[in-house]
C-alpha cells in the first residue's frame, strides 16, 4: 500500500466523525431551552428505544405549541445510547458541548444507570421516563428523577392482582393457591422476582418455587416439569421475549395447564409473542406492564388524543406502550418546570417536589408524587389479559375495560 | 422411573439440537484450523433465509433447503476466500479477532436490515406433539435427532470414501505435504468452510420452525456448541455428536433435579473436569493443530 493510501485510510474515519459531529450542533437562542434526549436509537434495543423517544417528542411538540416552558420553546438534542459506554460518552457530550439543562431518557436500565452517573457528577438533572430497574432511584443521587413505575411496582401489581382479582375469579382462597415464580436471571428478572417473593410472603401467599434461568436458554422443559411436579396453580414469569415464547409453547405442548400464568412486561405485551405462540395458547394469559392502549379512557385521560397525535406524526399506530409512558412522564416533568423560574438543579428539584397529581388524570392513569429519592411513588403498573388476540387492561378495576376472567 | 425416562428423552432432543449446530464448527476447526466465532451468526443468517424463503414461496420450511444450502455454502466460501485466507499465515489471535469481528458485523447488519424483532417461521405441523406416555417431544425435534445422526454419518462417509474428502483430510493433516501432492489447498479450505457453514444451513432449516428467528438467535446456540466441540475433541465429528448428547442429558437432569439456575454450573463443571483431565477432549486423539504445517 502506498503512503498516500495508508494516510487516506487512517484519516477517512476521522473526517467522517468531524463531519457527523458538526452537522448535529444546534444552538439554543435566548427564547429556547435545550434538553438532552438519550435513548438507544441504534443496536438491539433500537426499536423500543425509538418508540420511547417518540413519546417524548410528542410531549415536547404539544407543550411548545402551547407556549413552551417558562415562555421558552423546548429544543431536544438527541443522543444515541447504543451501549453503556456510549451512553456515558453521549451524556458527557450533551452536558459539556450542548450545554443541556437536563437529560430525558432512557428506556434501558443499564444505559440509564451508566449515563446518570455522569449527569449526577456534573450536577445536571436526569429524568428517567421508562427504565424499570429498582436501583436507578436508590443510589442516593440528588438530581435523579423517575416518573415511571419500576420493578417493585410490577411485583406489587402481580401480587395485588392475585389477591384481588385472580383468586376471586378462580373462586378460591388466595392462601390456598400454590405459586411458582420463574424469572430470567439478569438484574431485571431477579429484582422483580425478589419483590414478588417479598410482597407475596407479606400477603401470606404460598410460594412453592422460585427459579431463575438464563434468558438465552433454548429449552425450558425441565422448568415446566418442575412446576408440574409441584402442582403449581399460578406461574409468574418475568422474562424477555424469546423466553416468554419458549415457556408458553413448552408448557402448552407438555400439557401443563396452571390456573393462571402471569407475565412480567416485555415479552408478554408484544403482539409478535402472541403470534408466535398462537392466539389460542396465549388466550387468558395475564401480564403486568406499563399502561397500554386498551384502557379505560375515563381513567387514562388523554390516551386517545395521544394516539391521534402519534398517528398524525408517524403515520402508524404506536408500537407499544413505551411512547405513551414517556409522553405522560415528560408532560409531568415539563409542566412542573413551567411552575418555577429558571432551570438550576435547585429550582428543578423544588418544581418536582411540588408535584401532586392524582391517579386518573393523566394519559397513563397513574398519578405523580415524587419521593426524596426522586422516584414517582404514585406510579403503578396495570394488570392486563390476552383476550381474543388483544391485550386489554383488567386491573385495577378503575382502569379496566373488562373483568379479569379465567 | 417415569421421570427418568422423561428427562432422558428431553435430554436426547436437546443434545440433538446442540449436535446439529456443532458439527460444522468442529469440521472447520479440524481442517481449516479456524475457531469460527461467527458460527452462530451463519445459523442466524440461514434462519432468516428459511423465514423469507418460506414466506416468499409459501412452501414447507424443509423445502427451503434447496435454496438455503447453496446460498449459505456460497457465503461460507466467500468468507473463507476474502476474510480467512488472507490471514491464514498470520497469528492465531488475528483470526480469532477476524471471526469475532465478523460475528459482530453480521449481527449488526441484520439489526440494521430487520430490526431486533422476532420472525416466526410457520411451524407447518412440526410442533405436533408425539406422546409416548411420560415422555413427550415434537416431530420437529425427532427430525433434528435423525438429521444429526445422518449428518455425522454422511460427513464421515464423505471424508473417508470420496476423493475430495480424502483431499480435505490430507490438507487437515499436513497442509504443506498436501500441497506438494498437488492438492489445491486454497480450494479445499474454501470447500471445507462452505461445508461447515452448510451444516448450520441444514440446522437452520430444522430449527427455524421451532424457534423464532432474530439477529441475536445465533448467540443462544453458539456458547454451548463451543463447549460441545471442545469436549468432543476439537475436530472430531463423532466426538461432537456424543458430547452434545452428554451435555443435553446432563442439562435435562440437572435442570429438573437441581433447578435451571444450577444446571449451567453442572454442565460447565463437567466441562472443566474434562479440560483438566482430558484436555484433548473425550474423543479427540493427538492431532496436528497447527494451521501452518
Tab-separated table of N, CA and C in Angstrom, chain B residues 176-278:
chain	number	residue	atom	x	y	z
B	176	UNK	N	1.264	-28.428	4.004
B	176	UNK	CA	2.394	-28.351	3.067
B	176	UNK	C	2.495	-29.621	2.236
B	177	UNK	N	2.399	-30.777	2.915
B	177	UNK	CA	2.506	-32.048	2.198
B	177	UNK	C	1.365	-32.197	1.196
B	178	UNK	N	0.172	-31.781	1.616
B	178	UNK	CA	-0.975	-31.886	0.718
B	178	UNK	C	-0.743	-31.049	-0.533
B	179	UNK	N	-0.181	-29.882	-0.326
B	179	UNK	CA	0.093	-29.005	-1.455
B	179	UNK	C	1.119	-29.650	-2.397
B	180	UNK	N	2.133	-30.279	-1.802
B	180	UNK	CA	3.156	-30.963	-2.606
B	180	UNK	C	2.568	-32.108	-3.417
B	181	UNK	N	1.487	-32.713	-2.873
B	181	UNK	CA	0.844	-33.822	-3.596
B	181	UNK	C	-0.094	-33.313	-4.693
B	182	UNK	N	-0.113	-32.006	-4.861
B	182	UNK	CA	-0.921	-31.454	-5.944
B	182	UNK	C	-2.333	-31.090	-5.544
B	183	UNK	N	-2.597	-31.024	-4.249
B	183	UNK	CA	-3.937	-30.620	-3.813
B	183	UNK	C	-4.011	-29.098	-3.790
B	184	UNK	N	-5.076	-28.573	-4.361
B	184	UNK	CA	-5.266	-27.130	-4.338
B	184	UNK	C	-5.800	-26.755	-2.951
B	185	UNK	N	-4.864	-26.415	-2.077
B	185	UNK	CA	-5.195	-26.212	-0.670
B	185	UNK	C	-6.199	-25.077	-0.479
B	186	UNK	N	-5.995	-24.004	-1.196
B	186	UNK	CA	-6.890	-22.860	-1.071
B	186	UNK	C	-8.334	-23.265	-1.405
B	187	UNK	N	-8.476	-24.057	-2.455
B	187	UNK	CA	-9.788	-24.536	-2.875
B	187	UNK	C	-10.390	-25.462	-1.809
B	188	UNK	N	-9.552	-26.357	-1.272
B	188	UNK	CA	-10.032	-27.293	-0.249
B	188	UNK	C	-10.536	-26.530	0.983
B	189	UNK	N	-9.791	-25.501	1.369
B	189	UNK	CA	-10.239	-24.706	2.517
B	189	UNK	C	-11.584	-24.040	2.248
B	190	UNK	N	-11.721	-23.517	1.033
B	190	UNK	CA	-12.988	-22.860	0.699
B	190	UNK	C	-14.145	-23.845	0.747
B	191	UNK	N	-13.918	-25.025	0.169
B	191	UNK	CA	-14.979	-26.037	0.170
B	191	UNK	C	-15.288	-26.482	1.600
B	192	UNK	N	-14.238	-26.684	2.404
B	192	UNK	CA	-14.460	-27.137	3.771
B	192	UNK	C	-15.237	-26.103	4.576
B	193	UNK	N	-14.832	-24.852	4.444
B	193	UNK	CA	-15.549	-23.807	5.160
B	193	UNK	C	-17.002	-23.759	4.688
B	194	UNK	N	-17.164	-23.894	3.377
B	194	UNK	CA	-18.518	-23.921	2.816
B	194	UNK	C	-19.335	-25.066	3.380
B	195	UNK	N	-18.737	-26.246	3.472
B	195	UNK	CA	-19.465	-27.408	4.006
B	195	UNK	C	-19.789	-27.183	5.492
B	196	UNK	N	-18.797	-26.678	6.225
B	196	UNK	CA	-19.013	-26.430	7.652
B	196	UNK	C	-20.183	-25.491	7.882
B	197	UNK	N	-20.221	-24.443	7.070
B	197	UNK	CA	-21.302	-23.478	7.214
B	197	UNK	C	-22.622	-24.070	6.698
B	198	UNK	N	-22.530	-24.936	5.694
B	198	UNK	CA	-23.753	-25.580	5.193
B	198	UNK	C	-24.402	-26.448	6.251
B	199	UNK	N	-23.584	-27.008	7.160
B	199	UNK	CA	-24.149	-27.803	8.250
B	199	UNK	C	-25.102	-26.954	9.080
B	200	UNK	N	-24.738	-25.692	9.347
B	200	UNK	CA	-25.699	-24.853	10.061
B	200	UNK	C	-26.843	-24.439	9.150
B	201	UNK	N	-26.612	-24.465	7.838
B	201	UNK	CA	-27.724	-24.241	6.912
B	201	UNK	C	-28.783	-25.313	7.105
B	202	UNK	N	-28.328	-26.559	7.188
B	202	UNK	CA	-29.251	-27.667	7.455
B	202	UNK	C	-29.886	-27.498	8.831
B	203	UNK	N	-29.052	-27.158	9.822
B	203	UNK	CA	-29.575	-26.956	11.174
B	203	UNK	C	-30.655	-25.870	11.170
B	204	UNK	N	-30.403	-24.788	10.418
B	204	UNK	CA	-31.352	-23.668	10.391
B	204	UNK	C	-32.711	-24.098	9.856
B	205	UNK	N	-32.676	-24.919	8.798
B	205	UNK	CA	-33.932	-25.377	8.209
B	205	UNK	C	-34.737	-26.187	9.241
B	206	UNK	N	-34.026	-26.945	10.068
B	206	UNK	CA	-34.706	-27.778	11.062
B	206	UNK	C	-35.122	-26.976	12.300
B	207	UNK	N	-34.325	-25.958	12.634
B	207	UNK	CA	-34.573	-25.213	13.879
B	207	UNK	C	-35.594	-24.094	13.669
B	208	UNK	N	-35.555	-23.443	12.496
B	208	UNK	CA	-36.402	-22.268	12.266
B	208	UNK	C	-37.890	-22.510	12.571
B	209	UNK	N	-38.456	-23.687	12.209
B	209	UNK	CA	-39.879	-23.864	12.544
B	209	UNK	C	-40.136	-23.991	14.050
B	210	UNK	N	-39.080	-24.225	14.834
B	210	UNK	CA	-39.282	-24.447	16.269
B	210	UNK	C	-38.908	-23.233	17.115
B	211	UNK	N	-37.959	-22.423	16.634
B	211	UNK	CA	-37.518	-21.263	17.417
B	211	UNK	C	-37.673	-20.002	16.589
B	212	UNK	N	-38.147	-18.917	17.225
B	212	UNK	CA	-38.260	-17.666	16.478
B	212	UNK	C	-36.882	-17.170	16.035
B	213	UNK	N	-36.845	-16.553	14.868
B	213	UNK	CA	-35.596	-16.022	14.328
B	213	UNK	C	-35.435	-14.554	14.719
B	214	UNK	N	-34.233	-14.217	15.160
B	214	UNK	CA	-33.924	-12.811	15.423
B	214	UNK	C	-32.423	-12.642	15.230
B	215	UNK	N	-31.940	-11.406	15.088
B	215	UNK	CA	-30.500	-11.235	14.851
B	215	UNK	C	-29.631	-11.821	15.961
B	216	UNK	N	-30.184	-12.010	17.140
B	216	UNK	CA	-29.387	-12.476	18.264
B	216	UNK	C	-29.437	-13.989	18.430
B	217	UNK	N	-30.241	-14.673	17.627
B	217	UNK	CA	-30.541	-16.076	17.908
B	217	UNK	C	-29.286	-16.958	17.884
B	218	UNK	N	-28.317	-16.597	17.037
B	218	UNK	CA	-27.093	-17.393	16.951
B	218	UNK	C	-26.371	-17.471	18.285
B	219	UNK	N	-26.429	-16.387	19.035
B	219	UNK	CA	-25.753	-16.332	20.325
B	219	UNK	C	-26.303	-17.354	21.315
B	220	UNK	N	-27.573	-17.709	21.133
B	220	UNK	CA	-28.199	-18.649	22.063
B	220	UNK	C	-27.565	-20.035	21.948
B	221	UNK	N	-27.181	-20.368	20.726
B	221	UNK	CA	-26.719	-21.733	20.495
B	221	UNK	C	-25.199	-21.860	20.551
B	222	UNK	N	-24.514	-20.748	20.302
B	222	UNK	CA	-23.110	-20.884	19.968
B	222	UNK	C	-22.226	-21.195	21.177
B	223	UNK	N	-22.570	-20.667	22.343
B	223	UNK	CA	-21.712	-20.896	23.503
B	223	UNK	C	-21.637	-22.394	23.812
B	224	UNK	N	-22.822	-23.033	23.856
B	224	UNK	CA	-22.798	-24.461	24.173
B	224	UNK	C	-22.195	-25.279	23.043
B	225	UNK	N	-22.288	-24.783	21.799
B	225	UNK	CA	-21.656	-25.578	20.744
B	225	UNK	C	-20.130	-25.525	20.853
B	226	UNK	N	-19.595	-24.442	21.385
B	226	UNK	CA	-18.148	-24.437	21.645
B	226	UNK	C	-17.782	-25.459	22.715
B	227	UNK	N	-18.619	-25.516	23.750
B	227	UNK	CA	-18.382	-26.500	24.809
B	227	UNK	C	-18.419	-27.910	24.220
B	228	UNK	N	-19.431	-28.153	23.382
B	228	UNK	CA	-19.589	-29.464	22.753
B	228	UNK	C	-18.351	-29.822	21.933
B	229	UNK	N	-17.898	-28.850	21.140
B	229	UNK	CA	-16.780	-29.116	20.226
B	229	UNK	C	-15.492	-29.406	21.000
B	230	UNK	N	-15.251	-28.619	22.042
B	230	UNK	CA	-14.028	-28.820	22.813
B	230	UNK	C	-14.124	-30.129	23.601
B	231	UNK	N	-15.297	-30.391	24.171
B	231	UNK	CA	-15.471	-31.604	24.963
B	231	UNK	C	-15.365	-32.848	24.089
B	232	UNK	N	-15.897	-32.762	22.881
B	232	UNK	CA	-15.860	-33.916	21.995
B	232	UNK	C	-14.477	-34.139	21.411
B	233	UNK	N	-13.620	-33.183	21.555
B	233	UNK	CA	-12.307	-33.283	20.919
B	233	UNK	C	-12.337	-32.409	19.678
B	234	UNK	N	-11.577	-31.328	19.689
B	234	UNK	CA	-11.616	-30.392	18.570
B	234	UNK	C	-11.372	-31.117	17.251
B	235	UNK	N	-12.285	-30.942	16.336
B	235	UNK	CA	-12.122	-31.564	15.038
B	235	UNK	C	-12.736	-32.948	14.927
B	236	UNK	N	-13.172	-33.524	16.044
B	236	UNK	CA	-13.758	-34.864	15.991
B	236	UNK	C	-15.270	-34.773	15.802
B	237	UNK	N	-15.736	-35.267	14.662
B	237	UNK	CA	-17.144	-35.085	14.323
B	237	UNK	C	-18.043	-36.024	15.127
B	238	UNK	N	-17.643	-37.290	15.226
B	238	UNK	CA	-18.469	-38.190	16.040
B	238	UNK	C	-18.352	-37.813	17.519
B	239	UNK	N	-17.175	-37.283	17.914
B	239	UNK	CA	-16.998	-36.806	19.288
B	239	UNK	C	-17.976	-35.696	19.608
B	240	UNK	N	-18.199	-34.810	18.633
B	240	UNK	CA	-19.141	-33.709	18.849
B	240	UNK	C	-20.548	-34.243	19.083
B	241	UNK	N	-20.920	-35.262	18.310
B	241	UNK	CA	-22.259	-35.834	18.468
B	241	UNK	C	-22.431	-36.409	19.875
B	242	UNK	N	-21.443	-37.193	20.306
B	242	UNK	CA	-21.546	-37.809	21.629
B	242	UNK	C	-21.506	-36.766	22.739
B	243	UNK	N	-20.614	-35.793	22.595
B	243	UNK	CA	-20.522	-34.745	23.621
B	243	UNK	C	-21.831	-33.966	23.704
B	244	UNK	N	-22.437	-33.709	22.546
B	244	UNK	CA	-23.698	-32.973	22.532
B	244	UNK	C	-24.779	-33.752	23.281
B	245	UNK	N	-24.801	-35.077	23.062
B	245	UNK	CA	-25.795	-35.901	23.742
B	245	UNK	C	-25.553	-35.887	25.252
B	246	UNK	N	-24.278	-35.990	25.639
B	246	UNK	CA	-23.963	-35.964	27.071
B	246	UNK	C	-24.417	-34.635	27.685
B	247	UNK	N	-24.076	-33.542	27.003
B	247	UNK	CA	-24.441	-32.231	27.548
B	247	UNK	C	-25.959	-32.071	27.591
B	248	UNK	N	-26.634	-32.531	26.550
B	248	UNK	CA	-28.097	-32.450	26.535
B	248	UNK	C	-28.712	-33.197	27.704
B	249	UNK	N	-28.233	-34.398	27.945
B	249	UNK	CA	-28.801	-35.226	29.014
B	249	UNK	C	-28.463	-34.644	30.390
B	250	UNK	N	-27.211	-34.202	30.560
B	250	UNK	CA	-26.829	-33.571	31.830
B	250	UNK	C	-27.687	-32.330	32.070
B	251	UNK	N	-27.859	-31.551	31.019
B	251	UNK	CA	-28.668	-30.336	31.089
B	251	UNK	C	-30.092	-30.663	31.558
B	252	UNK	N	-30.693	-31.682	30.968
B	252	UNK	CA	-32.080	-32.027	31.306
B	252	UNK	C	-32.195	-32.521	32.744
B	253	UNK	N	-31.295	-33.421	33.141
B	253	UNK	CA	-31.387	-33.971	34.502
B	253	UNK	C	-31.056	-32.909	35.548
B	254	UNK	N	-29.982	-32.137	35.303
B	254	UNK	CA	-29.613	-31.096	36.266
B	254	UNK	C	-30.705	-30.036	36.343
B	255	UNK	N	-31.281	-29.705	35.190
B	255	UNK	CA	-32.357	-28.716	35.162
B	255	UNK	C	-33.550	-29.164	35.978
B	256	UNK	N	-33.860	-30.455	35.918
B	256	UNK	CA	-35.031	-30.940	36.654
B	256	UNK	C	-34.729	-31.156	38.131
B	257	UNK	N	-33.619	-31.843	38.438
B	257	UNK	CA	-33.379	-32.210	39.836
B	257	UNK	C	-32.729	-31.091	40.644
B	258	UNK	N	-31.975	-30.232	39.992
B	258	UNK	CA	-31.272	-29.176	40.745
B	258	UNK	C	-31.821	-27.780	40.463
B	259	UNK	N	-32.452	-27.593	39.334
B	259	UNK	CA	-33.001	-26.276	39.020
B	259	UNK	C	-32.272	-25.616	37.865
B	260	UNK	N	-33.025	-24.780	37.143
B	260	UNK	CA	-32.484	-24.161	35.935
B	260	UNK	C	-31.318	-23.231	36.248
B	261	UNK	N	-31.336	-22.650	37.454
B	261	UNK	CA	-30.252	-21.719	37.783
B	261	UNK	C	-28.958	-22.445	38.131
B	262	UNK	N	-29.034	-23.747	38.354
B	262	UNK	CA	-27.835	-24.503	38.728
B	262	UNK	C	-27.319	-25.349	37.572
B	263	UNK	N	-28.167	-25.572	36.561
B	263	UNK	CA	-27.782	-26.558	35.552
B	263	UNK	C	-26.533	-26.154	34.773
B	264	UNK	N	-26.385	-24.847	34.509
B	264	UNK	CA	-25.184	-24.412	33.798
B	264	UNK	C	-23.926	-24.673	34.617
B	265	UNK	N	-24.095	-24.561	35.929
B	265	UNK	CA	-22.980	-24.848	36.833
B	265	UNK	C	-22.519	-26.299	36.649
B	266	UNK	N	-23.482	-27.193	36.559
B	266	UNK	CA	-23.157	-28.613	36.397
B	266	UNK	C	-22.516	-28.857	35.026
B	267	UNK	N	-23.158	-28.292	33.987
B	267	UNK	CA	-22.649	-28.501	32.627
B	267	UNK	C	-21.211	-27.982	32.512
B	268	UNK	N	-20.991	-26.763	32.985
B	268	UNK	CA	-19.655	-26.192	32.842
B	268	UNK	C	-18.664	-26.806	33.827
B	269	UNK	N	-19.173	-27.306	34.954
B	269	UNK	CA	-18.325	-28.029	35.884
B	269	UNK	C	-17.758	-29.279	35.227
B	270	UNK	N	-18.634	-30.040	34.563
B	270	UNK	CA	-18.188	-31.236	33.852
B	270	UNK	C	-17.205	-30.860	32.749
B	271	UNK	N	-17.516	-29.768	32.080
B	271	UNK	CA	-16.641	-29.277	31.012
B	271	UNK	C	-15.235	-28.978	31.559
B	272	UNK	N	-15.186	-28.325	32.715
B	272	UNK	CA	-13.892	-28.006	33.323
B	272	UNK	C	-13.131	-29.283	33.682
B	273	UNK	N	-13.861	-30.259	34.235
B	273	UNK	CA	-13.209	-31.523	34.594
B	273	UNK	C	-12.606	-32.186	33.365
B	274	UNK	N	-13.370	-32.150	32.261
B	274	UNK	CA	-12.848	-32.725	31.018
B	274	UNK	C	-11.583	-31.990	30.594
B	275	UNK	N	-11.631	-30.663	30.681
B	275	UNK	CA	-10.465	-29.872	30.272
B	275	UNK	C	-9.239	-30.196	31.129
B	276	UNK	N	-9.487	-30.429	32.436
B	276	UNK	CA	-8.359	-30.677	33.336
B	276	UNK	C	-7.781	-32.077	33.103
B	277	UNK	N	-8.686	-33.066	33.011
B	277	UNK	CA	-8.186	-34.449	32.972
B	277	UNK	C	-8.023	-34.997	31.560
B	278	UNK	N	-8.715	-34.403	30.603
B	278	UNK	CA	-8.583	-34.875	29.226
B	278	UNK	C	-8.640	-33.690	28.282
